[in-house]
Amino acid sequence: MHKSTILIFEEEVYSKVAKKIRMAIVGATGMVGRTFLKVLEERNLPVEEYFLFASSRSAGTKVEFMGREYTVEELKEDSFDRGIDIALFSAGASTSLHFAPIAASKGCVVIDNSSAWRMEKDVPLVVPEVNPEDIKWHKGIIANPNCSTIQAVVVLKPLHDRYKIKRIVYSTYQAVSGAGYQGYLDLEEGLKGAPPKKFPYPIAGNVIPHIDVFLENGYTKEEMKMINETRKILHDDSIKITATTVRVPVFNGHSESINVEFEKQFDLEELKEILKSAPGVVVQDDPANLLYPMPIYVSGKDEVYVGRIRRDESVESGVNLWVVADNIRKGAATNAVQIAEKVIEYFFS
């Protein structure tokens, strides 16, 4: 969302907010947690009071946020006994499994960035540009999708609406920041010759076709996340999807080669125009001038960039797309804050 759009949102929606929100950040000292804080400062939600939580190891940390110094508190079972309205969680699946239901039971809407709740039937899995209406049936917990899924569906949704997707082939090139701070360090220190600590092999000067654990079917958990989450978000279990996810020596910004086969015929120029008008999408597609999305250009941005748009001539109605986004912002923190904006719009206005 561009700054001008954010200002319009604030004027039209925040002026109608009936109460000032009390918001918690769980996992406030982690890579995504700190980006939560940065995005919240930028977007100026109508929040009256913030509470910052983390593990006992990080409790006591001082954080500069919203023009004041906060002391990070240890997350405990009674942490939500103070009228907190919304909580952004990014502290791992085990923490979310334990504490999210506790927070929800106290009347707090939890927006969870972990994998803990994504495929639960009664938990909405939301990308605001794609399926914001699903927020309305939440039962206290809303799931933030996998980073690689988020950027894919932002591009795929308007095309699915127009041409009906039959099949998707995902091939991802995922940055080390997707594995957290230790993944970032593995590349940084690996470039100096240090052995890996996070990844099973050196990532500097290498690519690793292995993200998350391997499953019995030979796919990794990351690959199955993309497959299952895409179907849930697009509300279509009929789409045939396969995926190969790869870790590459890039600090920040996930790239994806997405091959799509449609049920309907399409005009390539019309397809490009649909993407140009899609919310949250920037088309960067001018091969004659070597213009296409790359991680070094999208880092720090909230939009999803798409280029290398070309017909797949091996099938009757197929297209190839190159999709790049900042995995820590749109792939995690920004998407969660956008969900919070919608929660405020739907339930506190």
Coordinates of C-alpha atoms in Angstrom, one line a residue:
M1 CA 0.0 0.0 0.0
H2 CA 1.5 3.4 -1.0
K3 CA 1.8 6.2 1.6
S4 CA -1.1 8.2 0.0
T5 CA -3.3 5.1 0.2
I6 CA -2.4 4.7 3.9
L7 CA -3.4 8.3 4.6
I8 CA -6.7 7.8 2.9
F9 CA -7.3 4.7 4.9
E10 CA -6.5 6.5 8.1
E11 CA -8.9 9.4 7.3
E12 CA -11.8 7.2 6.3
V13 CA -11.5 4.4 8.7
Y14 CA -9.5 5.5 11.8
S15 CA -11.8 8.5 12.3
K16 CA -14.6 6.0 12.8
V17 CA -12.8 3.8 15.3
A18 CA -15.0 3.8 18.4
K19 CA -12.1 3.1 20.9
K20 CA -8.4 3.3 21.0
I21 CA -6.8 -0.1 20.6
R22 CA -4.5 -1.9 23.0
M23 CA -2.1 -4.0 21.1
A24 CA 0.6 -6.6 22.0
I25 CA 3.6 -7.7 20.0
V26 CA 4.7 -11.2 20.9
G27 CA 8.2 -12.0 19.9
A28 CA 9.1 -8.3 19.8
T29 CA 12.9 -8.8 19.8
G30 CA 13.1 -11.2 16.8
M31 CA 13.6 -10.4 13.2
V32 CA 9.9 -10.3 12.3
G33 CA 9.0 -8.8 15.6
R34 CA 11.3 -5.8 15.1
T35 CA 9.8 -5.4 11.6
F36 CA 6.3 -5.4 13.2
L37 CA 7.4 -2.4 15.2
K38 CA 8.9 -0.6 12.2
V39 CA 5.7 -1.2 10.0
L40 CA 3.5 -0.1 12.9
E41 CA 5.4 3.2 13.2
E42 CA 5.0 3.8 9.5
R43 CA 1.3 3.0 9.3
N44 CA 0.1 4.8 12.4
L45 CA -2.7 2.6 13.6
P46 CA -5.1 4.0 16.2
V47 CA -3.4 2.2 19.0
E48 CA -3.5 3.8 22.5
E49 CA -1.1 1.4 24.2
Y50 CA 1.4 -1.2 23.2
F51 CA 2.8 -4.1 25.1
L52 CA 6.0 -5.9 24.0
F53 CA 6.5 -9.5 24.9
A54 CA 9.3 -12.1 24.3
S55 CA 10.8 -15.1 26.0
S56 CA 12.4 -14.9 29.4
R57 CA 15.8 -14.8 27.6
S58 CA 14.9 -11.5 26.0
A59 CA 12.8 -10.0 28.8
G60 CA 14.2 -6.7 30.0
T61 CA 15.5 -5.7 26.6
K62 CA 15.0 -1.9 26.0
V63 CA 13.4 -1.1 22.6
E64 CA 12.9 2.4 21.1
F65 CA 9.4 2.5 19.6
M66 CA 6.9 5.2 18.8
G67 CA 9.1 7.9 20.3
R68 CA 9.5 6.2 23.6
E69 CA 11.5 3.5 25.3
Y70 CA 9.7 0.2 26.0
T71 CA 10.9 -2.6 28.3
V72 CA 10.2 -6.0 26.8
E73 CA 8.2 -8.2 29.2
E74 CA 8.4 -12.0 29.6
L75 CA 5.4 -13.7 28.0
K76 CA 3.3 -15.4 30.7
E77 CA -0.2 -16.9 30.9
D78 CA -1.5 -13.8 32.7
S79 CA 0.1 -11.4 30.2
F80 CA -3.3 -10.8 28.5
D81 CA -5.2 -10.0 31.6
R82 CA -5.2 -6.3 30.9
G83 CA -7.7 -5.7 28.1
I84 CA -5.5 -6.3 25.1
D85 CA -7.5 -6.1 21.9
I86 CA -5.1 -7.3 19.2
A87 CA -1.9 -9.3 19.5
L88 CA 0.6 -9.9 16.7
F89 CA 2.5 -13.1 17.3
S90 CA 5.9 -14.1 15.8
A91 CA 7.5 -16.3 18.4
G92 CA 7.4 -19.8 16.9
A93 CA 4.7 -22.5 16.6
S94 CA 5.1 -23.9 20.0
T95 CA 4.6 -20.5 21.7
S96 CA 1.6 -19.8 19.5
L97 CA 0.0 -23.2 20.2
H98 CA 0.2 -22.5 23.9
F99 CA -0.4 -18.8 24.2
A100 CA -2.7 -17.9 21.3
P101 CA -5.8 -19.7 22.8
I102 CA -5.1 -18.1 26.1
A103 CA -5.0 -14.6 24.5
A104 CA -8.2 -15.4 22.5
S105 CA -10.0 -16.6 25.6
K106 CA -9.4 -13.1 27.1
G107 CA -11.1 -11.4 24.1
C108 CA -7.9 -10.6 22.2
V109 CA -7.7 -11.2 18.5
V110 CA -4.5 -13.0 17.7
I111 CA -2.8 -12.6 14.4
D112 CA -0.3 -15.4 14.3
N113 CA 2.8 -15.5 12.0
S114 CA 3.8 -19.1 12.8
S115 CA 2.7 -22.3 11.0
A116 CA 0.7 -23.4 14.1
W117 CA -2.8 -22.5 13.0
R118 CA -2.7 -22.0 9.3
M119 CA -4.4 -25.2 8.2
E120 CA -6.9 -25.4 11.1
K121 CA -10.4 -25.4 9.6
D122 CA -11.8 -22.8 12.0
V123 CA -8.9 -20.4 11.6
P124 CA -8.9 -17.9 8.7
L125 CA -5.7 -17.8 6.6
V126 CA -5.6 -14.3 5.3
V127 CA -3.8 -12.1 2.7
P128 CA -5.7 -8.8 2.8
E129 CA -5.4 -8.1 -1.0
V130 CA -6.8 -11.6 -1.6
N131 CA -9.4 -12.8 1.0
P132 CA -10.0 -10.1 3.6
E133 CA -13.6 -11.3 4.0
D134 CA -12.3 -14.4 5.8
I135 CA -11.3 -12.2 8.7
K136 CA -15.0 -11.7 9.6
W137 CA -15.5 -15.4 10.6
H138 CA -12.5 -15.6 12.9
K139 CA -12.9 -17.2 16.4
G140 CA -10.1 -15.3 18.1
I141 CA -7.2 -16.5 15.9
I142 CA -6.2 -15.4 12.4
A143 CA -3.3 -17.0 10.7
N144 CA -0.6 -15.2 8.6
P145 CA 0.4 -17.4 5.7
N146 CA 3.9 -18.6 4.8
C147 CA 6.0 -15.9 3.3
S148 CA 6.4 -17.6 0.0
T149 CA 2.7 -18.3 -0.3
I150 CA 1.7 -14.6 0.5
Q151 CA 3.6 -13.1 -2.5
A152 CA 2.4 -15.8 -4.8
V153 CA -1.3 -15.5 -4.1
V154 CA -1.3 -11.7 -4.3
V155 CA -0.4 -12.1 -8.0
L156 CA -2.4 -15.3 -8.7
K157 CA -5.8 -14.2 -7.2
P158 CA -6.8 -11.7 -10.0
L159 CA -5.7 -14.1 -12.6
H160 CA -7.7 -17.0 -11.0
D161 CA -10.7 -14.7 -10.9
R162 CA -10.5 -14.0 -14.6
Y163 CA -9.1 -17.2 -16.2
K164 CA -9.6 -20.0 -13.6
I165 CA -6.3 -21.6 -12.6
K166 CA -6.0 -25.3 -13.4
R167 CA -2.4 -26.0 -12.4
I168 CA 0.6 -24.2 -10.7
V169 CA 4.2 -25.1 -10.7
Y170 CA 6.2 -23.2 -8.0
S171 CA 10.0 -23.0 -8.0
T172 CA 11.2 -20.7 -5.2
Y173 CA 14.6 -19.0 -4.6
Q174 CA 14.3 -18.0 -0.9
A175 CA 16.5 -15.7 1.0
V176 CA 18.4 -16.7 4.2
S177 CA 16.4 -14.2 6.3
G178 CA 13.4 -16.5 5.9
A179 CA 15.3 -18.8 8.3
G180 CA 15.6 -16.0 10.9
Y181 CA 18.6 -14.2 12.3
Q182 CA 20.7 -17.4 12.4
G183 CA 20.1 -18.0 8.8
Y184 CA 21.2 -14.4 8.0
L185 CA 24.3 -15.0 10.1
D186 CA 25.1 -18.3 8.2
L187 CA 25.4 -16.3 5.0
E188 CA 27.2 -13.3 6.5
E189 CA 29.8 -15.5 8.4
G190 CA 29.9 -18.1 5.6
L191 CA 31.2 -15.4 3.2
K192 CA 34.1 -15.1 5.6
G193 CA 34.7 -18.9 5.6
A194 CA 32.9 -19.8 8.8
P195 CA 31.0 -23.2 8.9
P196 CA 27.2 -23.2 8.9
K197 CA 25.2 -23.3 12.1
K198 CA 21.6 -23.0 10.8
F199 CA 21.7 -24.8 7.5
P200 CA 22.9 -28.3 6.9
Y201 CA 25.5 -27.1 4.3
P202 CA 27.3 -23.8 3.6
I203 CA 24.9 -21.3 1.9
A204 CA 27.6 -18.9 0.7
G205 CA 28.3 -19.7 -2.9
N206 CA 25.7 -22.5 -2.8
V207 CA 22.0 -23.3 -3.2
I208 CA 20.2 -25.8 -1.0
P209 CA 17.1 -27.5 -2.4
H210 CA 15.8 -28.1 1.1
I211 CA 13.6 -25.8 3.3
D212 CA 12.1 -27.2 6.5
V213 CA 11.9 -31.0 7.1
F214 CA 11.4 -33.7 4.5
L215 CA 8.1 -35.6 4.5
E216 CA 7.3 -39.2 3.6
N217 CA 6.1 -38.1 0.1
G218 CA 9.6 -36.7 -0.7
Y219 CA 8.4 -33.1 -0.5
T220 CA 9.6 -30.7 2.2
K221 CA 7.2 -29.2 4.7
E222 CA 7.8 -25.8 3.1
E223 CA 6.7 -27.1 -0.3
M224 CA 3.5 -28.7 1.2
K225 CA 2.8 -25.4 3.0
M226 CA 2.7 -23.6 -0.4
I227 CA 0.5 -26.2 -1.9
N228 CA -2.0 -26.4 0.9
E229 CA -2.1 -22.7 1.8
T230 CA -2.6 -21.6 -1.8
R231 CA -5.7 -23.8 -2.1
K232 CA -7.1 -22.6 1.3
I233 CA -6.6 -18.9 0.6
L234 CA -8.0 -19.1 -3.0
H235 CA -10.9 -21.3 -1.7
D236 CA -10.3 -23.9 -4.4
D237 CA -9.1 -27.4 -3.7
S238 CA -9.3 -28.4 -7.4
I239 CA -6.1 -26.5 -8.3
K240 CA -3.3 -28.9 -9.1
I241 CA -0.1 -27.6 -7.5
T242 CA 3.5 -28.8 -7.2
A243 CA 6.4 -27.0 -5.6
T244 CA 10.2 -27.0 -5.2
T245 CA 11.6 -24.6 -2.6
V246 CA 15.2 -23.7 -2.6
R247 CA 17.4 -21.6 -0.2
V248 CA 19.8 -19.3 -2.1
P249 CA 22.6 -17.0 -0.9
V250 CA 20.5 -13.8 -0.8
F251 CA 20.1 -11.9 2.4
N252 CA 16.6 -10.6 1.9
G253 CA 13.8 -11.0 -0.6
H254 CA 12.2 -14.2 -1.9
S255 CA 12.0 -14.8 -5.7
E256 CA 9.6 -17.3 -7.3
S257 CA 9.3 -18.7 -10.8
I258 CA 5.5 -19.5 -11.1
N259 CA 4.2 -21.5 -14.1
V260 CA 0.4 -21.3 -14.4
E261 CA -2.0 -23.2 -16.6
F262 CA -5.5 -21.8 -17.0
E263 CA -8.8 -23.4 -17.9
K264 CA -9.7 -20.4 -20.1
Q265 CA -7.8 -18.8 -23.0
F266 CA -6.1 -15.5 -22.3
D267 CA -4.7 -12.5 -24.1
L268 CA -1.3 -11.7 -22.8
E269 CA -1.7 -7.9 -22.9
E270 CA -5.0 -8.2 -21.1
L271 CA -3.4 -10.4 -18.4
K272 CA -0.7 -7.8 -17.9
E273 CA -3.3 -5.1 -17.5
I274 CA -5.1 -7.2 -14.9
L275 CA -1.9 -7.4 -12.9
K276 CA -1.1 -3.7 -13.3
S277 CA -4.5 -2.9 -11.7
A278 CA -4.3 -5.6 -9.0
P279 CA -4.0 -4.4 -5.3
G280 CA -0.5 -4.7 -3.9
V281 CA 1.1 -5.6 -7.2
V282 CA 3.8 -3.8 -9.2
V283 CA 4.4 -4.9 -12.8
Q284 CA 8.1 -4.6 -13.7
D285 CA 8.3 -6.2 -17.1
D286 CA 10.4 -4.6 -19.8
P287 CA 13.0 -7.1 -21.0
A288 CA 14.1 -4.9 -23.8
N289 CA 15.5 -2.5 -21.2
L290 CA 16.5 -5.4 -18.8
L291 CA 13.8 -4.4 -16.3
Y292 CA 12.6 -7.2 -14.1
P293 CA 12.1 -7.7 -10.4
M294 CA 15.1 -8.6 -8.2
P295 CA 15.6 -8.9 -4.4
I296 CA 18.0 -5.9 -4.2
Y297 CA 15.2 -3.6 -5.5
V298 CA 12.3 -4.9 -3.5
S299 CA 13.9 -5.0 -0.1
G300 CA 12.2 -2.6 2.2
K301 CA 9.0 -2.4 0.1
D302 CA 5.6 -3.8 0.8
E303 CA 4.4 -4.5 -2.7
V304 CA 4.8 -7.7 -4.7
Y305 CA 6.7 -7.3 -7.9
V306 CA 6.1 -9.4 -11.0
G307 CA 7.9 -9.5 -14.3
R308 CA 9.2 -11.9 -17.1
I309 CA 5.6 -12.3 -18.0
R310 CA 5.4 -14.6 -21.0
R311 CA 3.2 -17.2 -22.5
D312 CA 4.1 -20.9 -21.8
E313 CA 4.1 -22.2 -25.4
S314 CA 4.3 -25.8 -24.2
V315 CA 0.6 -25.9 -23.1
E316 CA -2.6 -24.6 -24.5
S317 CA -3.2 -21.8 -22.0
G318 CA -0.2 -21.2 -19.7
V319 CA 1.9 -18.3 -18.5
N320 CA 5.3 -17.9 -16.8
L321 CA 5.7 -15.3 -14.0
W322 CA 8.7 -14.1 -12.0
V323 CA 7.5 -12.9 -8.6
V324 CA 9.7 -11.1 -6.0
A325 CA 8.9 -9.6 -2.6
D326 CA 10.5 -8.6 0.7
N327 CA 9.8 -11.8 2.7
I328 CA 10.2 -10.1 6.1
R329 CA 7.8 -7.2 5.3
K330 CA 5.0 -8.4 2.9
G331 CA 5.9 -12.0 3.6
A332 CA 5.4 -11.6 7.3
A333 CA 5.2 -8.3 9.3
T334 CA 3.4 -6.0 6.8
N335 CA 0.8 -8.7 6.0
A336 CA 0.1 -9.2 9.7
V337 CA -0.3 -5.4 10.3
Q338 CA -2.6 -5.2 7.2
I339 CA -4.7 -7.9 8.8
A340 CA -4.8 -5.8 12.0
E341 CA -6.0 -2.8 10.0
K342 CA -8.8 -4.9 8.6
V343 CA -9.7 -6.2 12.1
I344 CA -9.9 -2.6 13.3
E345 CA -12.1 -1.7 10.3
Y346 CA -14.4 -4.6 10.7
F347 CA -14.7 -4.9 14.5
F348 CA -13.7 -1.6 16.1
S349 CA -15.3 1.0 13.8

